[in-house]
CSV table of N, CA, C and O and ligand atoms in Angstrom, one decimal:
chain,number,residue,atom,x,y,z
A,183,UNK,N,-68.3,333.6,31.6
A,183,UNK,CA,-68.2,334.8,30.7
A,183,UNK,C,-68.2,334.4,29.2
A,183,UNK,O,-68.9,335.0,28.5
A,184,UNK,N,-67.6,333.4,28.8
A,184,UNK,CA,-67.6,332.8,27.6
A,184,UNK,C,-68.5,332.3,27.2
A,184,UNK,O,-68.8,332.7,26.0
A,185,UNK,N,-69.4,331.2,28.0
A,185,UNK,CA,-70.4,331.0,27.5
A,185,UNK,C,-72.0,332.0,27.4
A,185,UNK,O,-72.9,331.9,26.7
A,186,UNK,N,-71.7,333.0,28.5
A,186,UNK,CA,-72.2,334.4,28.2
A,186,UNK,C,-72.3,334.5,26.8
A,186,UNK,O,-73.3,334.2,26.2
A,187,UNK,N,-71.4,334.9,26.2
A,187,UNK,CA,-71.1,335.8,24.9
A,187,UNK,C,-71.5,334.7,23.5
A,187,UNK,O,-71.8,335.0,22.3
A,188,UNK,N,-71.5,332.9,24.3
A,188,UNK,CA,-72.2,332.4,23.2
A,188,UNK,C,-73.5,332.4,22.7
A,188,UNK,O,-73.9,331.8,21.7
A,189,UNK,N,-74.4,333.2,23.9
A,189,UNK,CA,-75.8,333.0,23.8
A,189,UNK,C,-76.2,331.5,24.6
A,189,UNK,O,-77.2,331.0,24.2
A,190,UNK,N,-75.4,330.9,25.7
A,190,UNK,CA,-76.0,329.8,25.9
A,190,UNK,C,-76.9,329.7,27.4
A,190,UNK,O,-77.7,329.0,27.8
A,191,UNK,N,-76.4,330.8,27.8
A,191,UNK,CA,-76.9,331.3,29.2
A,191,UNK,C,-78.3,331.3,29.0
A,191,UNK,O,-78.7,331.7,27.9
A,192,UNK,N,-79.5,330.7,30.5
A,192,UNK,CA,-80.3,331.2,30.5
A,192,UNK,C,-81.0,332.3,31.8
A,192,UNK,O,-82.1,332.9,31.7
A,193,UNK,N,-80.0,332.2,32.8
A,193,UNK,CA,-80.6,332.7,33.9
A,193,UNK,C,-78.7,333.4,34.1
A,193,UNK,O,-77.9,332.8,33.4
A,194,UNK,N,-78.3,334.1,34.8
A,194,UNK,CA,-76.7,334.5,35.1
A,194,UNK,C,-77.5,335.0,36.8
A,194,UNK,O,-78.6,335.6,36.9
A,195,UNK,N,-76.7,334.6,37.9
A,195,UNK,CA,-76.6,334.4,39.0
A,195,UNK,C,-75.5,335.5,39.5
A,195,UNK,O,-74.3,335.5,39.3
A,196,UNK,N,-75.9,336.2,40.1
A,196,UNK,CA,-74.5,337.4,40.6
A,196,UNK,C,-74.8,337.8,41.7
A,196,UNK,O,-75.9,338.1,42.1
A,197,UNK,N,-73.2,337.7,42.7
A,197,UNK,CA,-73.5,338.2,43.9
A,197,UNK,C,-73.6,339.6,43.7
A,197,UNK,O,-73.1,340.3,42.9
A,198,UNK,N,-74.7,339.9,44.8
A,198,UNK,CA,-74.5,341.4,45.0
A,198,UNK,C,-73.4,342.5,44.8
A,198,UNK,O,-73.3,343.6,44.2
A,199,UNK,N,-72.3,341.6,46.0
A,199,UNK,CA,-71.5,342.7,45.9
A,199,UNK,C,-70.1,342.0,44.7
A,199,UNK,O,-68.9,342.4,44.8
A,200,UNK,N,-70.4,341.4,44.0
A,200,UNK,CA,-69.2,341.2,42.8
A,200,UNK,C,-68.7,342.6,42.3
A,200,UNK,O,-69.5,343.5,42.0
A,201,UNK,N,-67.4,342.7,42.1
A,201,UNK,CA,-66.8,343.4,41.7
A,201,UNK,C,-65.5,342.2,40.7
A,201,UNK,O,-64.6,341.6,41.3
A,202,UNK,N,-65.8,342.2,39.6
A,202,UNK,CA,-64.5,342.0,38.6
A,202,UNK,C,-64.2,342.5,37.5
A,202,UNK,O,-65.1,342.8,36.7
A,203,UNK,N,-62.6,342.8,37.4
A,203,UNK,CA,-62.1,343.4,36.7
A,203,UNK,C,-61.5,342.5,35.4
A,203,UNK,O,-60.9,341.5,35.8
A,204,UNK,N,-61.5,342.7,33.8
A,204,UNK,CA,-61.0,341.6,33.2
A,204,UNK,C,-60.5,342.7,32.0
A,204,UNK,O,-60.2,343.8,32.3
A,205,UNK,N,-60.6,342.0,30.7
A,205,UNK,CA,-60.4,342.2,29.7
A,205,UNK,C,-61.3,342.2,28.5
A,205,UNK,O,-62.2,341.5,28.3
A,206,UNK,N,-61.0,343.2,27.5
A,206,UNK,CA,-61.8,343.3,26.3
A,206,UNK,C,-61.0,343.7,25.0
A,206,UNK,O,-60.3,344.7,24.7
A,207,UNK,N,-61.4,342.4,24.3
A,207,UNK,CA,-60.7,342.9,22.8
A,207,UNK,C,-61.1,343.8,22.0
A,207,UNK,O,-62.3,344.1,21.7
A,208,UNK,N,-59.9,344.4,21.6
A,208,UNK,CA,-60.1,345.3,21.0
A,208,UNK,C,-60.9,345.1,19.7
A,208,UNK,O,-61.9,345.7,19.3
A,209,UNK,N,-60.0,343.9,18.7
A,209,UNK,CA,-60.4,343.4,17.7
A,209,UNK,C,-61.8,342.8,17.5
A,209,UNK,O,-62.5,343.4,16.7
A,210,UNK,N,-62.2,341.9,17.9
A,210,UNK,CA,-63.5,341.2,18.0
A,210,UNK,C,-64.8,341.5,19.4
A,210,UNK,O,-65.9,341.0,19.4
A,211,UNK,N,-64.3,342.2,20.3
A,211,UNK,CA,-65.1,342.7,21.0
A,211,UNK,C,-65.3,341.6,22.5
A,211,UNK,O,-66.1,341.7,23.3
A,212,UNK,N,-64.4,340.8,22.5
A,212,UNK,CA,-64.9,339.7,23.2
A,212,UNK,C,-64.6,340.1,24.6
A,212,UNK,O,-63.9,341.1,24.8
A,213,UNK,N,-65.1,339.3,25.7
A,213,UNK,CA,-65.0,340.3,27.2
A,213,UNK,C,-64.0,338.7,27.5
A,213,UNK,O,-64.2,337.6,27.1
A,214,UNK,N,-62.8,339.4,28.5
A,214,UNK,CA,-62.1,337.7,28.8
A,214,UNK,C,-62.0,337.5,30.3
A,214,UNK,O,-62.0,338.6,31.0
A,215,UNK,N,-61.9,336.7,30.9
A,215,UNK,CA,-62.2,336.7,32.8
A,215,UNK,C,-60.2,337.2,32.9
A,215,UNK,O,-59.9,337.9,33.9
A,216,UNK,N,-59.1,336.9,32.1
A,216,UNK,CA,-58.0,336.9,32.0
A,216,UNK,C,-57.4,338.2,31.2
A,216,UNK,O,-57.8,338.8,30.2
A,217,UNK,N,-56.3,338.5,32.1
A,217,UNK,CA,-56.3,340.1,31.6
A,217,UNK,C,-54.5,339.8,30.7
A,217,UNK,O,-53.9,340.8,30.2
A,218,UNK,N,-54.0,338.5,30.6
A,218,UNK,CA,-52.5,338.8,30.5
A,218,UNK,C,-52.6,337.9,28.5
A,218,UNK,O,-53.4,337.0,28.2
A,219,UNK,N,-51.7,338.5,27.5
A,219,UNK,CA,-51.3,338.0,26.2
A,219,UNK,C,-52.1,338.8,25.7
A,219,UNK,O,-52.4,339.9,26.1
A,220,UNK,N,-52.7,337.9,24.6
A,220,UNK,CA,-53.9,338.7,23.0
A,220,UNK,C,-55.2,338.0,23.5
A,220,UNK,O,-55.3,337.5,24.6
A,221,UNK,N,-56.0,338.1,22.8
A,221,UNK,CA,-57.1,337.5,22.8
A,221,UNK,C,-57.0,336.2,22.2
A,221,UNK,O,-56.2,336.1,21.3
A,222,UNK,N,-57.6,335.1,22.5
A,222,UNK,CA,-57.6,333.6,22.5
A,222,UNK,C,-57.8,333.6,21.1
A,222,UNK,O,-57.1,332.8,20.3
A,223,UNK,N,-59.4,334.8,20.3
A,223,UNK,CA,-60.2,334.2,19.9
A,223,UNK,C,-59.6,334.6,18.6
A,223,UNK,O,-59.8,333.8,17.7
A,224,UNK,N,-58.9,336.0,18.3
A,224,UNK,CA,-58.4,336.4,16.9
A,224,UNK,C,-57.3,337.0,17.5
A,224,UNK,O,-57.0,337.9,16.9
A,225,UNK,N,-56.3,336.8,18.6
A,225,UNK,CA,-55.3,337.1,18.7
A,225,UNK,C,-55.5,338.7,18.7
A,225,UNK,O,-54.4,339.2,18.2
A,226,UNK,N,-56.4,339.6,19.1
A,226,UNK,CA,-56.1,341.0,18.5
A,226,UNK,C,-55.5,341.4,20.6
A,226,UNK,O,-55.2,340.7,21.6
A,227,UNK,N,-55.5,343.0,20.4
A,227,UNK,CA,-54.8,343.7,21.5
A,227,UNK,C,-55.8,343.5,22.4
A,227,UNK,O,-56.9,343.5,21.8
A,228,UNK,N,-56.1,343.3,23.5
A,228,UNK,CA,-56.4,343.2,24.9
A,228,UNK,C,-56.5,345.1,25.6
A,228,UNK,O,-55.5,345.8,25.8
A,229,UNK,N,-57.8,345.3,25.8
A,229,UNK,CA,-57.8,346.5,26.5
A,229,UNK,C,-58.2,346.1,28.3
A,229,UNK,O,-59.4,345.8,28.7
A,230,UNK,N,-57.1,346.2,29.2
A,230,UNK,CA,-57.4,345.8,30.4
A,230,UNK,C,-58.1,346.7,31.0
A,230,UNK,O,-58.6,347.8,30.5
A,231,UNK,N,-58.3,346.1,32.9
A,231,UNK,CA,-59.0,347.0,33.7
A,231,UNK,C,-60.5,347.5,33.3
A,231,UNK,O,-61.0,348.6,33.4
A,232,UNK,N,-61.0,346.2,32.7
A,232,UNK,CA,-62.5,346.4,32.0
A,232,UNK,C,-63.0,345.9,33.0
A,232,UNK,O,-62.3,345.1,33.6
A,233,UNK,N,-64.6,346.3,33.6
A,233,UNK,CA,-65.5,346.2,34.8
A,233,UNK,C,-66.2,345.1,33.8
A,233,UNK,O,-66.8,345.3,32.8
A,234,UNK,N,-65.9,344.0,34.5
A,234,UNK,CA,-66.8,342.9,33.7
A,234,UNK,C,-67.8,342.6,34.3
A,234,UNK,O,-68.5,341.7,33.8
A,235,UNK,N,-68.4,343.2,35.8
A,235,UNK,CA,-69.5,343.0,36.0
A,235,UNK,C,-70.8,344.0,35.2
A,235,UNK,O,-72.0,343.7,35.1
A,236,UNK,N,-70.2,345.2,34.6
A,236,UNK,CA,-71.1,345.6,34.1
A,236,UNK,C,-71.4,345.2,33.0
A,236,UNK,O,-72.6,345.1,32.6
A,237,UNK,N,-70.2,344.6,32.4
A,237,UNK,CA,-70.0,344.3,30.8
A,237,UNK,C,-71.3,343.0,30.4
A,237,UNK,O,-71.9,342.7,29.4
A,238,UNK,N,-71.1,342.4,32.1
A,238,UNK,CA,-72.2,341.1,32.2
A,238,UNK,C,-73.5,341.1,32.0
A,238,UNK,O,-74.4,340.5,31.4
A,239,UNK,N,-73.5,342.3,32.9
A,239,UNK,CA,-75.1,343.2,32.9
A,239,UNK,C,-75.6,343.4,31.6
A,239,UNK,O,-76.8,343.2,31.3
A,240,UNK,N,-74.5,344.0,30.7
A,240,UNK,CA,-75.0,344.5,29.5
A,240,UNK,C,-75.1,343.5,28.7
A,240,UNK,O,-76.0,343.8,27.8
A,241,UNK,N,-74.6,342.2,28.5
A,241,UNK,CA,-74.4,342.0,27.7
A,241,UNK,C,-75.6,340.8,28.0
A,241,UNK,O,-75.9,340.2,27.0
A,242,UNK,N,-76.2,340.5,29.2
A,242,UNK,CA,-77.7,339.7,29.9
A,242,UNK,C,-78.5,340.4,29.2
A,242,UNK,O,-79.3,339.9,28.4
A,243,UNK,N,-78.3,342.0,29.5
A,243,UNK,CA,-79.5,342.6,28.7
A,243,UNK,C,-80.0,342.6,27.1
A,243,UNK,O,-81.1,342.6,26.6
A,244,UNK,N,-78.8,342.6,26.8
A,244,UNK,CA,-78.8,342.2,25.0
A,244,UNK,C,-79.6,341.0,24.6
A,244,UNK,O,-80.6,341.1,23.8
A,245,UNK,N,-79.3,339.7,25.1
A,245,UNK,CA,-79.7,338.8,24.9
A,245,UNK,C,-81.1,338.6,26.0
A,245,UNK,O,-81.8,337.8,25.6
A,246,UNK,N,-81.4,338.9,27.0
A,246,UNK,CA,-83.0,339.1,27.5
A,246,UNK,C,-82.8,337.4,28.4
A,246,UNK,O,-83.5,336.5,28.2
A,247,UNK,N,-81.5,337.4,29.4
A,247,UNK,CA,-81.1,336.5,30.4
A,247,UNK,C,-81.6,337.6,31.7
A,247,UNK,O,-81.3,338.6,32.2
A,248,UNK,N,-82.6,336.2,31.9
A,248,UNK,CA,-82.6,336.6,33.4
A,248,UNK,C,-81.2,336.9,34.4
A,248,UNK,O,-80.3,336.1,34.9
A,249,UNK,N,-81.4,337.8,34.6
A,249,UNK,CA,-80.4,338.3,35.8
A,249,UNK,C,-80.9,338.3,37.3
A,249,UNK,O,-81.8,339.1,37.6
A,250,UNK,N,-80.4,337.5,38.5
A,250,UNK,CA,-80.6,337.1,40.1
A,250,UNK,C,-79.9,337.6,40.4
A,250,UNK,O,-78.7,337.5,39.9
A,251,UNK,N,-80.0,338.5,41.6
A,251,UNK,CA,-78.7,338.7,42.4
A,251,UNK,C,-79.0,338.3,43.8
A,251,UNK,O,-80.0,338.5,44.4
A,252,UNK,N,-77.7,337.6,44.3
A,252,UNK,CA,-78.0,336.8,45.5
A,252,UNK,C,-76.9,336.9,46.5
A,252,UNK,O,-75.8,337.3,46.2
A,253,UNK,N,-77.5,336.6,47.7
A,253,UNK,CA,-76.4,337.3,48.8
A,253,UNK,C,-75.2,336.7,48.3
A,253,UNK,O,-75.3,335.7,47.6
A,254,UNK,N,-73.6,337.3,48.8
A,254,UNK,CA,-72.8,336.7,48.1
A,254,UNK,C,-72.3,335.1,48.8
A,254,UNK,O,-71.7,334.2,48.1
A,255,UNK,N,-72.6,335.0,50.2
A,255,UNK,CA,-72.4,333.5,50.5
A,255,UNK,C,-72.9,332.4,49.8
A,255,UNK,O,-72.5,331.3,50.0
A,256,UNK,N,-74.0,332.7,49.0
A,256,UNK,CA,-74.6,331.9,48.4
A,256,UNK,C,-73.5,331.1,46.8
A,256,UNK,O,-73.2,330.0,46.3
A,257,UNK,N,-73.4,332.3,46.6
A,257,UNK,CA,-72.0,331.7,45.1
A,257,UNK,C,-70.7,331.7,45.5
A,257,UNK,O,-69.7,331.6,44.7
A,258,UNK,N,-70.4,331.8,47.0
A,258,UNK,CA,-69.2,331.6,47.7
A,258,UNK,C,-68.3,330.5,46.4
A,258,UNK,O,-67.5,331.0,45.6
A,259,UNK,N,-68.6,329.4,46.3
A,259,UNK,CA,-68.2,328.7,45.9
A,259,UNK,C,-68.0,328.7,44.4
A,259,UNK,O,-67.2,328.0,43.8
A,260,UNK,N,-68.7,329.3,43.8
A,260,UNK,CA,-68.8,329.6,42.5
A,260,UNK,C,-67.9,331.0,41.9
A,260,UNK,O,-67.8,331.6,40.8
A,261,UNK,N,-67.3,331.3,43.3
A,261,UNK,CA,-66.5,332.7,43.1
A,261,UNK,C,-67.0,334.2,42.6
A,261,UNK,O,-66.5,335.2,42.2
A,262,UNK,N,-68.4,333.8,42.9
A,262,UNK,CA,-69.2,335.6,42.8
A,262,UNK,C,-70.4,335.3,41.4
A,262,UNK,O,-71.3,336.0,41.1
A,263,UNK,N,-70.0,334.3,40.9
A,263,UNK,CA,-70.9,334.5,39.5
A,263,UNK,C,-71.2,332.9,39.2
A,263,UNK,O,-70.2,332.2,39.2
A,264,UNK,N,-72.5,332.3,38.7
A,264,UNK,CA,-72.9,331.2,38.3
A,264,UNK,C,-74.2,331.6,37.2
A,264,UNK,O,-75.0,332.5,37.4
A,265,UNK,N,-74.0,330.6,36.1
A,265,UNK,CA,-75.1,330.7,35.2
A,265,UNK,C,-76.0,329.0,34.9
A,265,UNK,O,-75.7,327.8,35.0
A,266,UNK,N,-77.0,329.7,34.6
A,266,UNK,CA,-78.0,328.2,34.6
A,266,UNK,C,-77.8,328.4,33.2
A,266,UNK,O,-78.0,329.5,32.8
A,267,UNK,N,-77.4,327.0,31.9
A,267,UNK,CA,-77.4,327.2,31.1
A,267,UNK,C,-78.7,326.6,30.4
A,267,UNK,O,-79.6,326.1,31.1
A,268,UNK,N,-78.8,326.9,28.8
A,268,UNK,CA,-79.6,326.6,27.8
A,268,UNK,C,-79.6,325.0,27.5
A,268,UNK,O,-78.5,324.5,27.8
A,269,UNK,N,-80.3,324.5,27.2
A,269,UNK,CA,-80.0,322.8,26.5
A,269,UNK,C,-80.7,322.7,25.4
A,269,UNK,O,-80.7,321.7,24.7
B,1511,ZN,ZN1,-60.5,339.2,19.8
């Protein structure tokens, strides 16, 4: 998710059926996989119960990341979501 929002992602990997729930600052906009305190990045208020799979979707789309979606035994181990990064 973090490196999502740095622009480093080049491909983002999602199981089908991913469903997660996280957080979004209020202050700086940032999406967080952790829903408890402030935000890491400016300390602002934390708005919970944010659908961070959509937020993922959208935020692939912004930046023009290929998006895969794959059965979910496949990211078993990656816990629902894997990204191929930039170098
Ligand atoms: Zn923030």
């Amino acid at each position: 998710m973090e490196r999502l929002q740095e622009g480093k992602v080049d491909t983002l990997v999602m199981s089908r059926d991913l469903e997660r729930s996280g957080a979004h600052c209020r202050r700086c906009g940032f999406f967080l996989a952790r829903r408890d305190g402030s935000c890491p990045y400016c300390g602002g208020e934390l708005d919970r119960r944010v659908d961070l799979v959509e937020a993922m979707i959208r935020l692939a789309e912004e930046q023009e990341i290929v998006l895969e979606f794959v059965p979910a035994e496949a990211l078993a181990d990656l816990d629902g979501v894997g990204a191929l990064l930039k170098f």
